[in-house]
Short mmCIF file of C-alpha atoms and ligand atoms in Angstrom, two decimals:
data_model
loop_
_atom_site.label_atom_id
_atom_site.label_comp_id
_atom_site.label_asym_id
_atom_site.label_seq_id
_atom_site.Cartn_x
_atom_site.Cartn_y
_atom_site.Cartn_z
CA MET A 1 -17.96 11.42 3.91
CA LYS A 2 -15.24 12.46 1.49
CA VAL A 3 -16.14 13.94 -1.90
CA LEU A 4 -13.75 14.46 -4.81
CA ILE A 5 -14.65 17.10 -7.41
CA LEU A 6 -12.83 17.09 -10.76
CA GLY A 7 -12.43 20.50 -12.40
CA SER A 8 -11.07 23.99 -11.87
CA GLY A 9 -13.75 26.57 -12.60
CA GLY A 10 -16.63 28.53 -11.11
CA ARG A 11 -18.91 25.54 -11.56
CA GLU A 12 -16.61 23.40 -9.43
CA HIS A 13 -16.33 26.17 -6.80
CA ALA A 14 -20.13 26.26 -6.58
CA LEU A 15 -20.29 22.44 -6.42
CA ALA A 16 -17.71 22.42 -3.60
CA TRP A 17 -19.69 25.11 -1.74
CA ALA A 18 -22.97 23.17 -2.09
CA VAL A 19 -21.37 19.83 -1.18
CA LYS A 20 -19.83 21.38 1.94
CA ARG A 21 -23.29 22.37 3.13
CA SER A 22 -24.43 18.75 3.05
CA GLN A 23 -25.31 17.18 6.41
CA ARG A 24 -22.99 14.25 5.72
CA MET A 25 -19.89 16.07 4.64
CA THR A 26 -16.53 15.64 6.29
CA GLU A 27 -14.06 16.54 3.55
CA VAL A 28 -14.09 18.06 0.07
CA VAL A 29 -11.13 17.54 -2.24
CA CYS A 30 -10.89 19.28 -5.60
CA ALA A 31 -8.55 18.31 -8.45
CA PRO A 32 -7.05 20.57 -9.59
CA GLY A 33 -9.28 23.35 -8.19
CA ASN A 34 -8.22 27.02 -8.15
CA GLY A 35 -7.27 29.79 -5.73
CA GLY A 36 -10.87 30.40 -4.65
CA ILE A 37 -11.74 26.74 -4.23
CA ALA A 38 -8.62 26.31 -2.08
CA GLN A 39 -10.32 28.53 0.54
CA ILE A 40 -13.01 25.88 1.13
CA ALA A 41 -11.50 22.58 -0.06
CA ARG A 42 -8.19 20.75 -0.27
CA CYS A 43 -6.89 21.17 -3.81
CA ILE A 44 -4.55 18.65 -5.40
CA PRO A 45 -2.83 18.87 -8.79
CA ALA A 46 -4.39 16.92 -11.65
CA ASP A 47 -4.32 17.13 -15.43
CA LEU A 48 -7.90 16.98 -16.67
CA LYS A 49 -6.62 15.97 -20.12
CA ASN A 50 -4.91 12.86 -18.75
CA LEU A 51 -7.24 9.98 -17.90
CA ASP A 52 -4.58 7.88 -16.13
CA ALA A 53 -3.53 10.82 -13.97
CA MET A 54 -7.14 11.45 -12.89
CA VAL A 55 -7.68 7.78 -12.12
CA ARG A 56 -4.51 7.80 -9.99
CA VAL A 57 -5.83 10.79 -8.02
CA ALA A 58 -9.14 9.02 -7.33
CA GLU A 59 -7.42 5.76 -6.40
CA ALA A 60 -5.10 7.55 -4.00
CA GLU A 61 -7.89 9.60 -2.38
CA GLN A 62 -10.52 6.80 -2.22
CA PRO A 63 -13.44 9.27 -2.06
CA CYS A 64 -16.95 8.08 -1.18
CA LEU A 65 -18.18 10.03 -4.20
CA THR A 66 -16.52 11.66 -7.23
CA ILE A 67 -18.32 14.45 -9.12
CA VAL A 68 -17.06 15.20 -12.62
CA GLY A 69 -17.34 18.90 -13.53
CA PRO A 70 -16.22 19.46 -17.14
CA GLU A 71 -16.88 17.56 -20.35
CA LEU A 72 -13.30 16.64 -21.24
CA PRO A 73 -12.86 13.93 -18.55
CA LEU A 74 -16.30 12.55 -19.50
CA SER A 75 -15.22 12.33 -23.14
CA LEU A 76 -12.09 10.42 -22.06
CA GLY A 77 -14.18 7.89 -20.13
CA ILE A 78 -13.40 8.89 -16.53
CA VAL A 79 -16.77 7.57 -15.33
CA ASP A 80 -16.23 4.16 -16.97
CA ALA A 81 -12.69 4.00 -15.54
CA LEU A 82 -13.75 4.81 -11.97
CA GLN A 83 -16.77 2.48 -12.11
CA GLU A 84 -14.48 -0.37 -13.24
CA ARG A 85 -12.41 0.24 -10.11
CA GLY A 86 -15.46 0.11 -7.86
CA LEU A 87 -15.47 3.86 -7.12
CA ARG A 88 -18.77 5.76 -6.87
CA VAL A 89 -18.92 8.50 -9.47
CA PHE A 90 -21.58 10.97 -10.60
CA GLY A 91 -21.66 11.57 -14.36
CA PRO A 92 -22.41 9.74 -17.62
CA THR A 93 -20.26 7.04 -19.20
CA ARG A 94 -18.27 7.90 -22.29
CA ALA A 95 -20.97 6.36 -24.52
CA ALA A 96 -23.77 8.32 -22.81
CA ALA A 97 -21.74 11.56 -22.91
CA MET A 98 -21.86 11.35 -26.71
CA LEU A 99 -25.03 13.44 -26.43
CA GLU A 100 -22.55 16.27 -25.85
CA THR A 101 -19.33 15.03 -27.44
CA SER A 102 -20.76 14.38 -30.93
CA LYS A 103 -23.27 16.81 -32.40
CA GLY A 104 -23.90 14.35 -35.27
CA PHE A 105 -24.79 11.63 -32.77
CA ALA A 106 -27.05 14.02 -30.82
CA LYS A 107 -28.95 15.21 -33.92
CA ARG A 108 -29.56 11.68 -35.22
CA PHE A 109 -30.63 10.58 -31.75
CA LEU A 110 -33.10 13.49 -31.52
CA GLN A 111 -34.55 12.56 -34.90
CA ARG A 112 -34.81 8.81 -34.05
CA HIS A 113 -36.79 9.71 -30.94
CA ASN A 114 -38.94 12.49 -32.41
CA ILE A 115 -37.58 15.13 -30.05
CA PRO A 116 -37.96 18.70 -31.38
CA THR A 117 -34.80 20.18 -32.86
CA ALA A 118 -33.72 22.31 -35.84
CA ASN A 119 -33.74 20.65 -39.30
CA TYR A 120 -30.26 19.46 -40.09
CA ALA A 121 -27.90 17.40 -42.20
CA VAL A 122 -24.79 15.55 -41.03
CA CYS A 123 -22.03 15.84 -43.66
CA ALA A 124 -18.72 13.98 -43.88
CA SER A 125 -17.27 15.94 -46.83
CA THR A 126 -17.62 19.29 -48.61
CA ALA A 127 -19.25 17.43 -51.53
CA GLU A 128 -21.97 16.09 -49.19
CA LEU A 129 -22.44 19.55 -47.73
CA GLU A 130 -22.79 21.16 -51.16
CA LYS A 131 -25.55 18.66 -51.96
CA ALA A 132 -27.41 19.22 -48.68
CA ILE A 133 -27.11 22.98 -48.54
CA ASP A 134 -29.80 23.73 -51.15
CA PHE A 135 -32.39 22.58 -48.60
CA PHE A 136 -31.39 25.35 -46.16
CA HIS A 137 -32.18 29.06 -46.19
CA PRO A 138 -29.57 31.48 -44.89
CA PRO A 139 -28.57 32.19 -42.21
CA ILE A 140 -27.20 28.65 -42.00
CA VAL A 141 -25.63 27.26 -38.83
CA VAL A 142 -22.48 25.16 -39.36
CA LYS A 143 -21.28 23.12 -36.38
CA ALA A 144 -18.13 21.09 -35.89
CA ASP A 145 -19.00 17.63 -34.60
CA GLY A 146 -16.74 17.47 -31.55
CA LEU A 147 -15.99 19.46 -28.38
CA HIS A 148 -14.74 22.99 -29.04
CA ALA A 149 -15.82 25.00 -25.97
CA GLY A 150 -18.44 26.99 -27.92
CA LYS A 151 -16.04 27.94 -30.75
CA GLY A 152 -17.22 25.20 -33.12
CA VAL A 153 -20.51 26.90 -34.08
CA LEU A 154 -20.58 29.33 -37.03
CA ILE A 155 -23.62 31.30 -38.13
CA CYS A 156 -23.25 31.94 -41.87
CA GLU A 157 -25.15 34.62 -43.79
CA SER A 158 -25.02 32.88 -47.18
CA ARG A 159 -24.62 29.40 -48.68
CA HIS A 160 -21.24 30.51 -50.01
CA THR A 161 -19.90 31.47 -46.55
CA ALA A 162 -21.35 28.25 -45.09
CA ILE A 163 -19.40 26.19 -47.64
CA GLU A 164 -16.25 28.20 -46.87
CA ALA A 165 -16.76 27.64 -43.14
CA ALA A 166 -17.23 23.91 -43.71
CA GLN A 167 -14.03 23.77 -45.75
CA GLY A 168 -12.21 25.54 -42.93
CA LEU A 169 -13.50 22.93 -40.46
CA PHE A 170 -12.64 19.95 -42.68
CA THR A 171 -9.09 21.18 -43.42
CA GLY A 172 -8.46 22.23 -39.82
CA ALA A 173 -7.83 25.85 -40.84
CA LEU A 174 -10.58 27.12 -38.49
CA LEU A 175 -10.11 25.14 -35.28
CA GLY A 176 -6.61 23.72 -35.63
CA GLU A 177 -7.87 20.16 -35.88
CA ALA A 178 -9.42 18.68 -39.02
CA GLU A 179 -13.07 17.69 -38.44
CA GLN A 180 -14.32 14.33 -39.74
CA GLN A 181 -17.95 15.40 -39.88
CA MET A 182 -20.13 18.39 -39.20
CA VAL A 183 -23.74 19.37 -38.78
CA ILE A 184 -25.49 22.07 -40.77
CA GLU A 185 -28.82 23.24 -39.47
CA GLU A 186 -31.50 25.86 -39.81
CA PHE A 187 -31.12 29.06 -37.82
CA LEU A 188 -33.64 29.30 -34.96
CA LYS A 189 -34.95 32.52 -33.42
CA GLY A 190 -36.06 32.95 -29.83
CA ASP A 191 -34.88 33.08 -26.23
CA GLU A 192 -32.32 30.51 -25.11
CA ILE A 193 -32.95 28.56 -21.92
CA SER A 194 -30.57 26.25 -20.09
CA PHE A 195 -32.83 23.49 -18.82
CA LEU A 196 -30.75 21.19 -16.61
CA CYS A 197 -32.05 17.93 -15.17
CA LEU A 198 -30.68 15.22 -12.94
CA SER A 199 -31.10 11.70 -14.29
CA ASP A 200 -30.50 8.27 -12.77
CA GLY A 201 -30.76 6.59 -16.16
CA LYS A 202 -34.54 6.16 -15.94
CA HIS A 203 -36.06 9.13 -14.16
CA VAL A 204 -35.61 12.85 -14.59
CA VAL A 205 -35.82 15.67 -12.05
CA PRO A 206 -35.48 19.25 -13.35
CA LEU A 207 -33.20 21.82 -11.73
CA ALA A 208 -34.22 25.50 -11.60
CA PRO A 209 -34.10 26.91 -15.16
CA ALA A 210 -31.51 29.51 -16.11
CA GLN A 211 -30.58 31.87 -18.91
CA ASP A 212 -26.94 32.27 -19.91
CA HIS A 213 -25.44 35.36 -21.62
CA LYS A 214 -22.93 33.93 -24.06
CA CYS A 215 -21.68 37.03 -25.89
CA ILE A 216 -18.84 39.12 -24.48
CA GLY A 217 -20.51 42.46 -25.19
CA GLU A 218 -23.51 44.24 -23.70
CA GLY A 219 -26.69 43.91 -25.76
CA ASP A 220 -25.51 40.40 -26.78
CA THR A 221 -22.83 41.63 -29.16
CA GLY A 222 -19.35 40.37 -30.00
CA PRO A 223 -17.89 36.87 -29.93
CA ASN A 224 -19.21 33.95 -27.90
CA THR A 225 -17.63 33.15 -24.53
CA GLY A 226 -18.07 30.36 -22.01
CA GLY A 227 -20.83 32.50 -20.42
CA MET A 228 -20.64 36.06 -19.01
CA GLY A 229 -23.57 35.84 -16.64
CA VAL A 230 -26.76 34.02 -15.90
CA TYR A 231 -30.00 34.40 -14.02
CA SER A 232 -32.68 32.10 -12.72
CA THR A 233 -36.21 32.93 -11.56
CA ASP A 234 -39.43 31.10 -10.72
CA THR A 235 -41.26 32.83 -13.53
CA MET A 236 -38.86 32.60 -16.46
CA LEU A 237 -40.83 29.70 -17.95
CA GLU A 238 -44.56 30.05 -18.64
CA PRO A 239 -46.86 27.94 -16.44
CA GLY A 240 -46.88 24.33 -17.71
CA MET A 241 -43.70 24.77 -19.75
CA THR A 242 -41.50 22.78 -17.35
CA GLU A 243 -43.85 19.81 -17.69
CA TRP A 244 -43.95 20.22 -21.48
CA ILE A 245 -40.16 20.19 -21.73
CA LEU A 246 -39.90 17.20 -19.40
CA HIS A 247 -42.56 15.30 -21.33
CA HIS A 248 -41.37 16.08 -24.88
CA ILE A 249 -37.61 16.53 -24.45
CA ALA A 250 -35.91 15.40 -21.23
CA GLU A 251 -37.88 12.21 -20.52
CA PRO A 252 -37.82 10.88 -24.10
CA THR A 253 -34.07 11.58 -24.19
CA VAL A 254 -33.40 9.56 -21.05
CA ARG A 255 -35.80 6.82 -22.20
CA GLY A 256 -34.16 6.72 -25.64
CA MET A 257 -30.66 6.44 -24.17
CA ALA A 258 -31.82 3.55 -21.94
CA GLU A 259 -33.47 1.79 -24.91
CA GLU A 260 -30.23 2.11 -26.85
CA GLU A 261 -28.35 0.53 -23.93
CA THR A 262 -26.36 3.64 -23.09
CA PRO A 263 -28.34 4.80 -20.04
CA PHE A 264 -27.65 8.41 -19.10
CA MET A 265 -26.84 9.03 -15.43
CA GLY A 266 -25.73 12.54 -14.52
CA VAL A 267 -26.78 16.06 -15.46
CA LEU A 268 -28.65 16.27 -18.75
CA TYR A 269 -28.27 19.90 -19.80
CA CYS A 270 -30.80 20.70 -22.51
CA GLY A 271 -29.81 23.89 -24.35
CA LEU A 272 -33.17 25.03 -25.74
CA MET A 273 -34.34 27.73 -28.11
CA MET A 274 -37.87 28.87 -27.24
CA THR A 275 -39.18 29.38 -30.80
CA ALA A 276 -42.57 30.23 -32.28
CA ARG A 277 -43.07 26.49 -32.88
CA GLY A 278 -42.16 25.61 -29.30
CA PRO A 279 -38.93 24.67 -27.52
CA GLN A 280 -36.27 23.10 -29.78
CA VAL A 281 -33.05 21.42 -28.66
CA LEU A 282 -29.98 23.44 -29.74
CA GLU A 283 -27.53 21.16 -27.98
CA PHE A 284 -27.11 18.78 -25.10
CA ASN A 285 -24.40 18.97 -22.50
CA ALA A 286 -23.66 15.97 -20.32
CA ARG A 287 -22.66 18.01 -17.24
CA PHE A 288 -23.51 21.01 -15.10
CA GLY A 289 -23.33 24.34 -16.97
CA ASP A 290 -20.90 27.12 -16.13
CA PRO A 291 -22.02 29.72 -14.96
CA GLU A 292 -25.55 28.23 -14.74
CA THR A 293 -24.52 26.02 -11.80
CA GLN A 294 -23.46 29.01 -9.71
CA ALA A 295 -26.93 30.61 -10.00
CA ILE A 296 -28.83 27.31 -9.75
CA LEU A 297 -27.06 25.95 -6.65
CA LEU A 298 -27.55 29.22 -4.81
CA ARG A 299 -31.29 28.56 -5.08
CA LEU A 300 -31.13 24.89 -4.04
CA GLU A 301 -32.45 24.35 -0.52
CA SER A 302 -32.23 20.55 -0.37
CA ASP A 303 -29.06 18.47 0.01
CA LEU A 304 -27.07 18.22 -3.24
CA VAL A 305 -25.10 15.14 -2.18
CA ASP A 306 -28.32 13.22 -1.39
CA ALA A 307 -29.66 14.05 -4.86
CA LEU A 308 -26.45 13.01 -6.66
CA GLU A 309 -26.29 9.77 -4.69
CA ALA A 310 -29.92 9.05 -5.59
CA CYS A 311 -28.88 9.31 -9.26
CA ILE A 312 -26.04 6.82 -8.80
CA ASP A 313 -28.31 4.40 -6.93
CA GLY A 314 -31.28 4.68 -9.31
CA ARG A 315 -33.47 6.22 -6.59
CA LEU A 316 -34.23 9.55 -8.23
CA ALA A 317 -37.97 8.80 -8.46
CA GLU A 318 -38.13 9.00 -4.64
CA THR A 319 -36.18 12.26 -4.52
CA GLU A 320 -37.69 15.70 -4.51
CA LEU A 321 -35.60 18.84 -4.78
CA ARG A 322 -36.61 21.90 -2.77
CA TRP A 323 -35.83 25.37 -4.09
CA ASN A 324 -35.73 28.79 -2.48
CA SER A 325 -38.39 30.86 -4.20
CA GLY A 326 -37.36 34.11 -5.84
CA ALA A 327 -34.34 34.59 -8.05
CA SER A 328 -30.59 34.43 -8.39
CA ALA A 329 -28.05 35.94 -10.75
CA CYS A 330 -24.37 35.47 -11.48
CA VAL A 331 -22.24 38.19 -13.09
CA VAL A 332 -18.87 37.06 -14.43
CA ALA A 333 -15.75 39.27 -14.32
CA SER A 334 -13.23 38.47 -17.02
CA SER A 335 -9.70 39.51 -18.00
CA SER A 336 -9.36 42.22 -20.63
CA GLY A 337 -9.02 40.58 -24.05
CA TYR A 338 -11.09 37.46 -23.24
CA PRO A 339 -12.35 35.43 -25.20
CA GLY A 340 -9.21 36.26 -27.21
CA SER A 341 -5.77 36.44 -25.61
CA TYR A 342 -5.36 38.02 -22.17
CA LYS A 343 -2.77 38.50 -19.45
CA THR A 344 -2.91 36.89 -16.00
CA GLY A 345 -1.17 37.26 -12.64
CA PHE A 346 -2.88 40.49 -11.48
CA PRO A 347 -3.84 40.82 -7.79
CA ILE A 348 -7.58 40.61 -7.02
CA THR A 349 -8.72 42.96 -4.24
CA GLY A 350 -11.96 43.79 -2.47
CA LEU A 351 -13.21 40.21 -2.13
CA ALA A 352 -13.88 40.46 1.62
CA ALA A 353 -15.97 43.63 1.27
CA ALA A 354 -17.87 42.08 -1.66
CA ALA A 355 -18.64 38.94 0.33
CA HIS A 356 -20.34 41.09 3.02
CA VAL A 357 -23.18 42.09 0.69
CA PRO A 358 -26.20 40.05 1.87
CA GLY A 359 -27.11 37.01 -0.24
CA VAL A 360 -23.81 37.07 -2.17
CA GLN A 361 -21.38 34.22 -2.87
CA ILE A 362 -18.26 34.66 -4.98
CA PHE A 363 -17.19 31.67 -7.06
CA HIS A 364 -13.77 31.75 -8.70
CA SER A 365 -13.32 30.61 -12.30
CA GLY A 366 -9.66 31.43 -12.89
CA SER A 367 -7.64 32.49 -9.85
CA SER A 368 -4.53 31.24 -8.11
CA ARG A 369 -3.32 31.75 -4.57
CA VAL A 370 0.23 32.88 -3.99
CA GLY A 371 0.92 33.31 -0.29
CA ASP A 372 -1.98 35.37 1.04
CA GLN A 373 -2.78 36.93 -2.29
CA LEU A 374 -5.26 35.88 -4.95
CA LEU A 375 -4.12 36.48 -8.53
CA THR A 376 -6.00 36.30 -11.83
CA ALA A 377 -5.27 33.06 -13.67
CA GLY A 378 -7.84 32.75 -16.46
CA GLY A 379 -10.07 34.43 -19.03
CA ARG A 380 -13.10 34.23 -16.79
CA VAL A 381 -11.78 35.16 -13.34
CA LEU A 382 -14.75 35.02 -10.98
CA GLY A 383 -18.52 35.19 -10.81
CA VAL A 384 -20.42 37.20 -8.22
CA THR A 385 -23.61 35.28 -7.49
CA ALA A 386 -26.53 36.61 -5.48
CA ALA A 387 -29.92 35.31 -4.40
CA ALA A 388 -32.89 37.51 -3.44
CA PRO A 389 -36.69 37.48 -3.46
CA SER A 390 -36.75 39.21 -6.87
CA LEU A 391 -34.45 39.33 -9.91
CA GLU A 392 -34.05 43.11 -9.51
CA GLU A 393 -32.74 42.66 -5.99
CA ALA A 394 -30.51 39.71 -6.92
CA LEU A 395 -28.91 41.78 -9.70
CA ALA A 396 -28.58 44.85 -7.48
CA ARG A 397 -26.75 42.75 -4.85
CA ALA A 398 -24.47 41.12 -7.43
CA TYR A 399 -23.53 44.49 -8.96
CA GLN A 400 -23.09 46.12 -5.54
CA ALA A 401 -20.63 43.36 -4.59
CA MET A 402 -18.91 43.50 -7.98
CA ALA A 403 -18.25 47.24 -7.47
CA GLU A 404 -16.03 46.31 -4.49
CA ILE A 405 -13.78 43.98 -6.54
CA HIS A 406 -10.79 45.15 -8.56
CA PHE A 407 -8.07 43.69 -10.73
CA GLU A 408 -6.20 45.13 -13.68
CA GLY A 409 -8.17 44.80 -16.92
CA MET A 410 -11.34 43.64 -15.10
CA TYR A 411 -14.39 43.59 -17.38
CA TYR A 412 -17.99 42.58 -16.76
CA ARG A 413 -21.30 43.02 -18.56
CA ARG A 414 -23.58 45.50 -16.87
CA ASP A 415 -26.74 44.16 -18.53
CA ILE A 416 -27.09 40.64 -17.11
CA GLY A 417 -30.79 39.80 -16.78
CA HIS A 418 -31.88 43.06 -18.38
CA ARG A 419 -33.85 41.38 -21.14
CA ALA A 420 -35.93 39.61 -18.50
CA LEU A 421 -36.50 42.87 -16.62
CA LYS A 422 -37.61 44.64 -19.82
CA LYS A 423 -40.16 41.93 -20.58
CA LYS A 424 -41.95 42.42 -17.27
CA PRO A 425 -45.37 44.04 -17.55
P1 AMP B 501 -24.28 24.96 -29.35
O1 AMP B 501 -22.88 24.67 -28.91
O2 AMP B 501 -24.80 24.00 -30.36
O3 AMP B 501 -25.24 25.24 -28.25
O4 AMP B 501 -24.17 26.39 -30.03
C1 AMP B 501 -23.61 27.50 -29.36
C2 AMP B 501 -24.51 28.69 -29.52
O5 AMP B 501 -24.74 28.96 -30.92
C3 AMP B 501 -25.90 28.47 -28.95
O6 AMP B 501 -25.92 28.72 -27.59
C4 AMP B 501 -26.71 29.47 -29.76
O7 AMP B 501 -26.57 30.77 -29.25
C5 AMP B 501 -26.07 29.42 -31.12
N1 AMP B 501 -26.78 28.43 -31.97
C6 AMP B 501 -26.52 27.12 -32.08
N2 AMP B 501 -27.39 26.51 -32.93
C7 AMP B 501 -28.22 27.47 -33.36
C8 AMP B 501 -29.34 27.48 -34.25
N3 AMP B 501 -29.75 26.38 -34.88
N4 AMP B 501 -29.96 28.67 -34.46
C9 AMP B 501 -29.55 29.78 -33.83
N5 AMP B 501 -28.51 29.85 -32.99
C10 AMP B 501 -27.84 28.70 -32.75
N1 LIG B 502 -22.81 28.07 -20.02
C1 LIG B 502 -22.76 27.16 -21.10
C2 LIG B 502 -22.18 25.86 -20.80
O1 LIG B 502 -21.90 25.49 -19.68
O2 LIG B 502 -21.97 25.10 -21.74
#
């Protein structure tokens, strides 16, 4: 069986690793991939911003299954395009991916289906926003409607700064592109949980839960990033909470999308805030998370390809996922300067010694291979992921392996998972 993975980050490296372990695998191709992925899969050039180019890659390769990693190809309609050509593809159609690609759509959908989320208003002009804003108490969250890789969310300490932020979004001064609409919503307090599920359009199966660390700095300080580390344990959700979230959030979402004739097949990533009034949806993503996927797949015992194929064929109800008990953690090493500007092209050393630490897998986010050497090629460079019977041991293994790795300007947070450890009785 030949599998094509679209994407170039740590998530895609972890997907390629998990797919390769499948009983049925013969070949994994990744487009465009990266230096780390090239060690386990054939990488071919592809521009993820160009729908026609991606379709040409899939048509030329004729894979038995295509897995779409990032949101951009989903927003361009890669799933629709491949389905039209009779190719099997895992991921939601462009219409279903609107749960991620339009925050206004997602909020109205949540309200239509009585799914818990922060109070909000969708505004198409500053005048509309000025009218709505009196109903909100600062801090006020202002969100651009479209995809902005985490940079489109602003937490504003006063109504005045919220209006300024909105003006910046509407004129394009803040993100470069002028926004047509935005969401303002109440600020929620609590722990964030990434609750990912597989869906075949009707049924939902949860993956192991995870907690991302979005800020660049230790103690959750500084600007937001794509994710600096993540952990997953058996005990991070209270007993019964998984069922509650399935019953009140994930299942009604999938049912609602089917009722509205845009059935959702793929990964439904529910970004939740665990508040005093229960879990609330902060956002949906229509894909695997990064770096959540690295930590989650390290815990998956059953065959990933079987599960993804069950989604495509509408057989998810008959599928059960098996998980290794215990914990996993992923610590991300980034280039100095990230999430702002950074330099690339520095040699990465110590990877072989790091890989010898028991339970460790290293997934590359931004690396390139030149001859025998791996060079840094992105803001997030790699994630050291470790599984162990306890979170303490998983973190100790990840940090022990990380200590072996070097590149110029290498930075990583030393407090991944520490909030969970502190909470323990
Ligand atoms: P989003 O892209 O909507 O998930 O927002 C990015 C990040 O902003 C989230 O992961 C949260 O850390 C934060 N955030 C978003 N919405 C809220 C909210 N209503 N209250 C508090 N924090 C939020
Ligand atoms: N780690 C956050 C995301 O994948 O969106």
